CSV table of C-alpha atoms and ligand atoms in Angstrom, one decimal:
chain,number,residue,atom,x,y,z
A,12,UNK,CA,91.3,75.2,95.2
A,13,UNK,CA,93.2,78.5,95.8
A,14,UNK,CA,91.6,80.9,98.3
A,15,UNK,CA,89.7,83.5,96.4
A,16,UNK,CA,89.8,87.3,96.4
A,17,UNK,CA,86.8,88.8,98.3
A,18,UNK,CA,84.9,92.1,98.2
A,19,UNK,CA,86.7,93.0,101.5
A,20,UNK,CA,89.9,92.9,99.4
A,21,UNK,CA,88.3,95.2,96.9
A,22,UNK,CA,87.2,97.6,99.6
A,23,UNK,CA,90.7,97.7,101.1
A,24,UNK,CA,92.2,98.3,97.6
A,25,UNK,CA,89.8,101.3,97.2
A,26,UNK,CA,91.3,102.8,100.4
A,27,UNK,CA,94.8,102.4,99.0
A,28,UNK,CA,93.9,103.9,95.7
A,29,UNK,CA,92.2,106.9,97.3
A,30,UNK,CA,94.1,110.1,96.3
A,31,UNK,CA,96.2,108.1,93.7
A,32,UNK,CA,93.8,106.8,91.1
A,33,UNK,CA,91.2,109.1,89.4
A,34,UNK,CA,87.6,108.6,90.5
A,35,UNK,CA,86.6,108.5,86.9
A,36,UNK,CA,83.3,110.0,85.7
A,37,UNK,CA,80.1,108.1,84.9
A,38,UNK,CA,78.6,109.4,81.7
A,39,UNK,CA,75.3,108.9,79.9
A,40,UNK,CA,73.8,109.7,76.5
A,41,UNK,CA,70.1,110.7,76.3
A,42,UNK,CA,70.1,109.9,72.6
A,43,UNK,CA,71.4,106.4,73.2
A,44,UNK,CA,69.0,105.8,76.1
A,45,UNK,CA,66.1,106.8,73.8
A,46,UNK,CA,67.5,104.5,71.1
A,47,UNK,CA,68.0,101.5,73.4
A,48,UNK,CA,64.9,102.2,75.6
A,49,UNK,CA,67.2,101.6,78.6
A,50,UNK,CA,69.4,103.6,80.9
A,51,UNK,CA,73.1,103.1,80.1
A,52,UNK,CA,75.8,104.3,82.6
A,53,UNK,CA,79.4,104.3,81.3
A,54,UNK,CA,82.2,104.1,83.7
A,55,UNK,CA,85.0,106.0,81.9
A,56,UNK,CA,88.2,104.2,82.7
A,57,UNK,CA,89.5,105.6,79.5
A,58,UNK,CA,89.9,108.7,81.6
A,59,UNK,CA,91.9,106.8,84.3
A,60,UNK,CA,95.6,107.6,84.9
A,61,UNK,CA,97.6,106.2,82.0
A,62,UNK,CA,94.4,105.7,80.1
A,63,UNK,CA,93.0,102.4,81.5
A,64,UNK,CA,91.6,100.7,84.6
A,65,UNK,CA,94.9,98.7,84.9
A,66,UNK,CA,96.4,101.5,87.0
A,67,UNK,CA,94.1,100.3,89.8
A,68,UNK,CA,95.4,96.8,90.1
A,69,UNK,CA,99.0,97.7,89.5
A,70,UNK,CA,99.0,100.4,92.1
A,71,UNK,CA,97.3,98.2,94.6
A,72,UNK,CA,99.7,95.3,94.1
A,73,UNK,CA,102.8,97.5,94.2
A,74,UNK,CA,101.6,99.3,97.4
A,75,UNK,CA,101.5,95.9,99.1
A,76,UNK,CA,105.1,94.9,98.4
A,77,UNK,CA,107.5,94.6,101.3
A,78,UNK,CA,110.4,97.1,101.6
A,79,UNK,CA,112.8,94.4,100.4
A,80,UNK,CA,110.7,93.7,97.3
A,81,UNK,CA,110.4,97.4,96.5
A,82,UNK,CA,114.2,97.7,96.7
A,83,UNK,CA,114.7,94.7,94.3
A,84,UNK,CA,112.1,96.0,91.7
A,85,UNK,CA,109.2,94.4,89.8
A,86,UNK,CA,108.7,92.7,86.4
A,87,UNK,CA,105.7,92.0,84.3
A,88,UNK,CA,104.5,90.8,80.9
A,89,UNK,CA,101.8,92.6,79.1
A,90,UNK,CA,100.3,93.5,75.7
A,91,UNK,CA,100.3,97.2,76.8
A,92,UNK,CA,98.1,98.8,79.3
A,93,UNK,CA,99.3,96.7,82.3
A,94,UNK,CA,102.8,97.5,81.2
A,95,UNK,CA,102.1,101.2,81.4
A,96,UNK,CA,100.2,100.7,84.7
A,97,UNK,CA,103.1,98.9,86.4
A,98,UNK,CA,105.6,101.4,85.0
A,99,UNK,CA,103.6,104.4,86.3
A,100,UNK,CA,102.7,102.8,89.7
A,101,UNK,CA,106.4,101.9,90.1
A,102,UNK,CA,107.5,105.4,89.3
A,103,UNK,CA,105.1,106.9,91.8
A,104,UNK,CA,106.2,104.4,94.5
A,105,UNK,CA,110.0,104.7,93.7
A,106,UNK,CA,110.3,101.1,92.4
A,107,UNK,CA,112.3,99.9,89.3
A,108,UNK,CA,110.1,98.2,86.7
A,109,UNK,CA,111.1,95.7,83.9
A,110,UNK,CA,108.3,95.1,81.3
A,111,UNK,CA,108.3,92.2,78.9
A,112,UNK,CA,106.2,93.4,75.8
A,113,UNK,CA,105.3,91.9,72.4
A,114,UNK,CA,107.4,93.6,69.7
A,115,UNK,CA,104.2,94.4,67.7
A,116,UNK,CA,102.5,96.2,70.6
A,117,UNK,CA,100.9,99.5,69.6
A,118,UNK,CA,103.6,102.2,69.4
A,119,UNK,CA,101.7,104.6,71.7
A,120,UNK,CA,101.7,101.9,74.5
A,121,UNK,CA,105.4,101.1,74.1
A,122,UNK,CA,106.4,104.8,74.1
A,123,UNK,CA,104.3,105.5,77.1
A,124,UNK,CA,105.8,102.6,79.0
A,125,UNK,CA,109.3,103.8,78.3
A,126,UNK,CA,108.1,107.4,79.1
A,127,UNK,CA,107.1,106.3,82.6
A,128,UNK,CA,110.7,104.9,83.1
A,129,UNK,CA,109.9,101.3,82.4
A,130,UNK,CA,112.8,99.1,81.2
A,131,UNK,CA,111.2,97.3,78.1
A,132,UNK,CA,112.2,93.8,77.0
A,133,UNK,CA,110.7,92.7,73.6
A,134,UNK,CA,109.5,89.3,72.5
A,135,UNK,CA,107.6,87.7,69.6
A,136,UNK,CA,104.0,87.0,70.7
A,137,UNK,CA,103.4,84.3,68.0
A,138,UNK,CA,106.6,82.4,68.8
A,139,UNK,CA,107.8,83.0,72.3
A,140,UNK,CA,106.2,82.4,75.8
A,141,UNK,CA,106.1,85.7,77.6
A,142,UNK,CA,105.5,84.2,81.0
A,143,UNK,CA,108.5,82.0,80.7
A,144,UNK,CA,110.7,85.0,79.7
A,145,UNK,CA,109.4,87.1,82.6
A,146,UNK,CA,109.7,84.2,85.1
A,147,UNK,CA,113.3,83.6,84.0
A,148,UNK,CA,114.3,87.3,84.4
A,149,UNK,CA,112.4,87.5,87.8
A,150,UNK,CA,114.4,84.6,89.1
A,151,UNK,CA,117.7,85.9,87.9
A,152,UNK,CA,117.2,89.4,89.3
A,153,UNK,CA,115.1,88.6,92.4
A,154,UNK,CA,112.3,90.7,91.0
A,155,UNK,CA,108.6,90.5,92.2
A,156,UNK,CA,106.5,89.3,89.3
A,157,UNK,CA,103.2,91.3,88.9
A,158,UNK,CA,101.1,89.4,86.3
A,159,UNK,CA,98.4,91.3,84.4
A,160,UNK,CA,95.4,89.5,85.9
A,161,UNK,CA,96.0,86.3,87.9
A,162,UNK,CA,97.0,87.9,91.2
A,163,UNK,CA,94.8,88.7,94.3
A,164,UNK,CA,95.9,92.3,94.6
A,165,UNK,CA,95.5,93.0,90.9
A,166,UNK,CA,91.9,91.5,90.9
A,167,UNK,CA,91.1,93.5,94.1
A,168,UNK,CA,92.3,96.7,92.5
A,169,UNK,CA,90.4,96.2,89.3
A,170,UNK,CA,87.2,95.6,91.2
A,171,UNK,CA,87.3,99.2,92.5
A,172,UNK,CA,86.0,100.6,89.2
A,173,UNK,CA,82.7,98.7,89.4
A,174,UNK,CA,82.5,99.6,93.1
A,175,UNK,CA,82.7,103.3,92.3
A,176,UNK,CA,80.2,102.9,89.5
A,177,UNK,CA,77.6,101.2,91.6
A,178,UNK,CA,78.1,103.5,94.5
A,179,UNK,CA,77.4,106.4,92.2
A,180,UNK,CA,74.5,104.9,90.2
A,181,UNK,CA,72.8,102.8,92.9
A,182,UNK,CA,71.2,99.5,91.9
A,183,UNK,CA,71.9,98.2,88.4
A,184,UNK,CA,70.1,95.4,86.5
A,185,UNK,CA,73.0,94.4,84.3
A,186,UNK,CA,76.7,95.1,84.1
A,187,UNK,CA,78.8,94.6,81.0
A,188,UNK,CA,82.6,94.1,81.4
A,189,UNK,CA,85.4,93.6,78.8
A,190,UNK,CA,87.1,90.3,79.3
A,191,UNK,CA,90.7,89.2,78.7
A,192,UNK,CA,92.3,87.2,81.4
A,193,UNK,CA,89.4,88.1,83.8
A,194,UNK,CA,91.0,90.4,86.4
A,195,UNK,CA,88.5,93.2,85.6
A,196,UNK,CA,85.5,90.8,85.3
A,197,UNK,CA,86.3,88.9,88.5
A,198,UNK,CA,86.8,92.1,90.5
A,199,UNK,CA,83.7,93.7,89.0
A,200,UNK,CA,81.6,90.6,89.8
A,201,UNK,CA,82.8,90.8,93.4
A,202,UNK,CA,81.7,94.4,93.7
A,203,UNK,CA,78.4,93.7,91.9
A,204,UNK,CA,77.5,90.8,94.1
A,205,UNK,CA,78.3,92.8,97.3
A,206,UNK,CA,76.6,96.1,96.3
A,207,UNK,CA,73.9,95.1,93.8
A,208,UNK,CA,73.2,91.4,94.4
A,209,UNK,CA,70.4,91.3,91.8
A,210,UNK,CA,72.6,92.7,89.0
A,211,UNK,CA,73.4,90.3,86.1
A,212,UNK,CA,77.1,90.5,85.2
A,213,UNK,CA,78.3,89.7,81.7
A,214,UNK,CA,81.8,89.3,80.5
A,215,UNK,CA,82.4,90.3,76.8
A,216,UNK,CA,85.4,89.0,74.9
A,217,UNK,CA,86.5,89.1,71.3
A,218,UNK,CA,84.7,86.6,69.0
A,219,UNK,CA,88.1,85.6,67.5
A,220,UNK,CA,89.2,84.3,70.9
A,221,UNK,CA,86.2,82.9,72.8
A,222,UNK,CA,88.2,80.8,75.3
A,223,UNK,CA,86.4,82.6,78.2
A,224,UNK,CA,82.9,81.7,76.9
A,225,UNK,CA,84.0,78.1,76.4
A,226,UNK,CA,85.7,77.9,79.8
A,227,UNK,CA,82.6,79.4,81.5
A,228,UNK,CA,80.3,76.9,79.9
A,229,UNK,CA,82.5,73.8,80.2
A,230,UNK,CA,83.8,74.4,83.8
A,231,UNK,CA,87.5,74.0,82.9
A,232,UNK,CA,89.9,76.7,81.7
A,233,UNK,CA,90.3,76.4,77.9
A,234,UNK,CA,93.6,77.5,76.3
A,235,UNK,CA,93.7,78.9,72.7
A,236,UNK,CA,96.3,80.3,70.3
A,237,UNK,CA,96.8,84.1,70.4
A,238,UNK,CA,93.5,85.4,68.8
A,239,UNK,CA,93.8,87.8,65.9
A,240,UNK,CA,91.5,90.7,66.8
A,241,UNK,CA,91.8,94.5,67.0
A,242,UNK,CA,91.1,94.2,70.7
A,243,UNK,CA,94.7,94.1,71.6
A,244,UNK,CA,94.0,94.3,75.4
A,245,UNK,CA,92.1,91.1,75.3
A,246,UNK,CA,94.4,88.8,73.2
A,247,UNK,CA,94.8,86.6,76.2
A,248,UNK,CA,95.0,82.8,75.7
A,249,UNK,CA,93.3,81.6,78.8
A,250,UNK,CA,91.6,82.8,82.0
A,251,UNK,CA,93.5,82.7,85.3
A,252,UNK,CA,93.5,80.1,88.1
A,253,UNK,CA,92.4,82.9,90.5
A,254,UNK,CA,90.0,84.7,88.1
A,255,UNK,CA,88.2,81.7,86.7
A,256,UNK,CA,86.6,80.4,89.9
A,257,UNK,CA,85.2,83.8,90.7
A,258,UNK,CA,83.9,84.2,87.2
A,259,UNK,CA,82.2,80.8,87.3
A,260,UNK,CA,80.6,81.6,90.6
A,261,UNK,CA,79.5,85.2,90.2
A,262,UNK,CA,79.2,86.0,86.5
A,263,UNK,CA,75.9,85.4,84.7
A,264,UNK,CA,77.3,84.7,81.2
A,265,UNK,CA,80.2,85.3,78.9
A,266,UNK,CA,79.4,86.6,75.4
A,267,UNK,CA,81.5,87.7,72.4
A,268,UNK,CA,81.8,90.7,70.1
A,269,UNK,CA,83.2,91.0,66.6
A,270,UNK,CA,85.8,93.5,65.5
A,271,UNK,CA,83.1,95.2,63.4
A,272,UNK,CA,81.0,95.8,66.5
A,273,UNK,CA,84.0,97.3,68.3
A,274,UNK,CA,84.6,99.7,65.4
A,275,UNK,CA,81.0,100.7,65.5
A,276,UNK,CA,81.4,101.3,69.2
A,277,UNK,CA,84.5,103.5,68.8
A,278,UNK,CA,82.7,105.6,66.2
A,279,UNK,CA,79.7,106.0,68.5
A,280,UNK,CA,81.8,107.1,71.5
A,281,UNK,CA,83.9,109.5,69.4
A,282,UNK,CA,80.9,111.0,67.5
A,283,UNK,CA,78.2,111.0,70.0
A,284,UNK,CA,79.9,111.1,73.4
A,285,UNK,CA,83.2,112.9,72.5
A,286,UNK,CA,85.1,110.0,74.1
A,287,UNK,CA,88.2,108.3,72.8
A,288,UNK,CA,87.8,104.5,73.6
A,289,UNK,CA,90.2,101.8,72.4
A,290,UNK,CA,88.9,98.7,70.6
A,291,UNK,CA,89.1,96.5,73.7
A,292,UNK,CA,87.4,99.2,75.7
A,293,UNK,CA,84.3,98.9,73.5
A,294,UNK,CA,83.7,95.2,74.3
A,295,UNK,CA,81.2,95.9,77.1
A,296,UNK,CA,79.1,98.3,75.0
A,297,UNK,CA,79.0,95.9,72.1
A,298,UNK,CA,77.7,93.2,74.5
A,299,UNK,CA,75.1,95.6,75.9
A,300,UNK,CA,73.9,96.5,72.4
A,301,UNK,CA,73.5,92.8,71.5
A,302,UNK,CA,71.3,92.2,74.6
A,303,UNK,CA,69.4,95.5,74.7
A,304,UNK,CA,66.2,93.9,73.4
A,305,UNK,CA,65.9,91.9,76.6
A,306,UNK,CA,67.0,94.9,78.8
A,307,UNK,CA,64.2,97.4,77.9
A,308,UNK,CA,63.6,99.9,80.7
A,309,UNK,CA,66.5,98.5,82.7
A,310,UNK,CA,69.5,100.2,84.3
A,311,UNK,CA,72.7,99.0,82.6
A,312,UNK,CA,76.3,99.6,83.7
A,313,UNK,CA,79.1,99.4,81.1
A,314,UNK,CA,82.8,99.6,81.8
A,315,UNK,CA,84.8,101.6,79.2
A,316,UNK,CA,88.0,99.9,80.2
A,317,UNK,CA,90.6,102.0,78.3
A,318,UNK,CA,91.3,104.7,75.8
A,319,UNK,CA,94.9,104.0,74.5
A,320,UNK,CA,94.8,103.8,70.8
A,321,UNK,CA,97.1,105.4,68.2
A,322,UNK,CA,95.1,108.2,66.7
A,323,UNK,CA,96.2,107.2,63.2
A,324,UNK,CA,95.1,103.6,63.9
A,325,UNK,CA,91.8,104.9,65.1
A,326,UNK,CA,91.4,106.8,61.8
A,327,UNK,CA,92.3,103.7,59.8
A,328,UNK,CA,89.9,101.5,61.7
A,329,UNK,CA,87.1,103.9,61.1
A,330,UNK,CA,87.8,103.7,57.4
A,331,UNK,CA,87.3,99.9,57.3
B,9,PLP,C1,93.6,94.4,80.1
B,9,PLP,C2,92.4,95.1,79.5
B,9,PLP,C3,91.2,94.4,79.4
B,9,PLP,C4,91.0,93.0,79.9
B,9,PLP,O1,91.3,92.9,81.3
B,9,PLP,P1,91.5,91.5,82.0
B,9,PLP,O2,91.6,91.8,83.4
B,9,PLP,O3,92.7,90.9,81.4
B,9,PLP,O4,90.3,90.7,81.7
B,9,PLP,C5,90.1,95.1,78.9
B,9,PLP,N1,90.2,96.3,78.4
B,9,PLP,C6,91.4,97.0,78.4
B,9,PLP,C7,91.5,98.4,77.9
B,9,PLP,C8,92.5,96.4,79.0
B,9,PLP,O5,93.7,97.1,79.0
């Protein structure tokens, strides 16, 4: 059993991020609260630097590299937001970054990664193994590998969003968190257990790839083929060896949301809250909506995890 990330690690990450990450706003909608008969607090990580919470984990991890590691540079594999996060954190800290990205990643994410100075290496997500490619390049160039979720310093950084949320709102009855590989969910659960011990924590993943739900209920990490879903930030094939034990211990349940529910969420955020949220970023809200009947009168936290979506794609999705 590997040693697990703790809330103390999250608190230390928060200190490192201070002055570098945005303290993102917590927003509410009276109309929604009236509709749901509950109080919903949205932590707007779509307004984080580079457009997603992933800046938190990447900046924390890169801050902790040794001088020798900084000199050699870093490498990562990602479906998008982690790539941008590592590229931006590397730029801010003066480190060279190589990013292994699927060649069908959203154009905005690829362009942003290159815009931050990241060296992009493309692969075919349905045929090639991104981890293998990254590990090979890391070995050859002596680069530090910064994986998107299965890393102590990444988990600790991701937990700072829920920490800020709960510090601002006070006690919550339930917290809904988008789930891919589980860095955000594991970190959020650490913060919730420390700051709001009675709060139920739910992970919400795409219905097309319910490996997290099956893993949570079976007690062993389930591997699946790349799921076909519009939630491109959660097309992960399995939870991590470091994220899974925390999720098993501290999370209440893992539930799923369909692409149609995510589109309804994007429409709601754009129309009613004037917020641009990417499909994956709507997972938490979709989960909260499903469970709202049992949450009447309760205080509910929802993490809006990111806002990086091509505007033309957003338009096309809203037409479907
Ligand atoms: C990466 C990502 C997730 C999933 O995070 P994990 O730590 O892999 O579970 C959710 N939403 C967005 C916007 C992301 O970029």
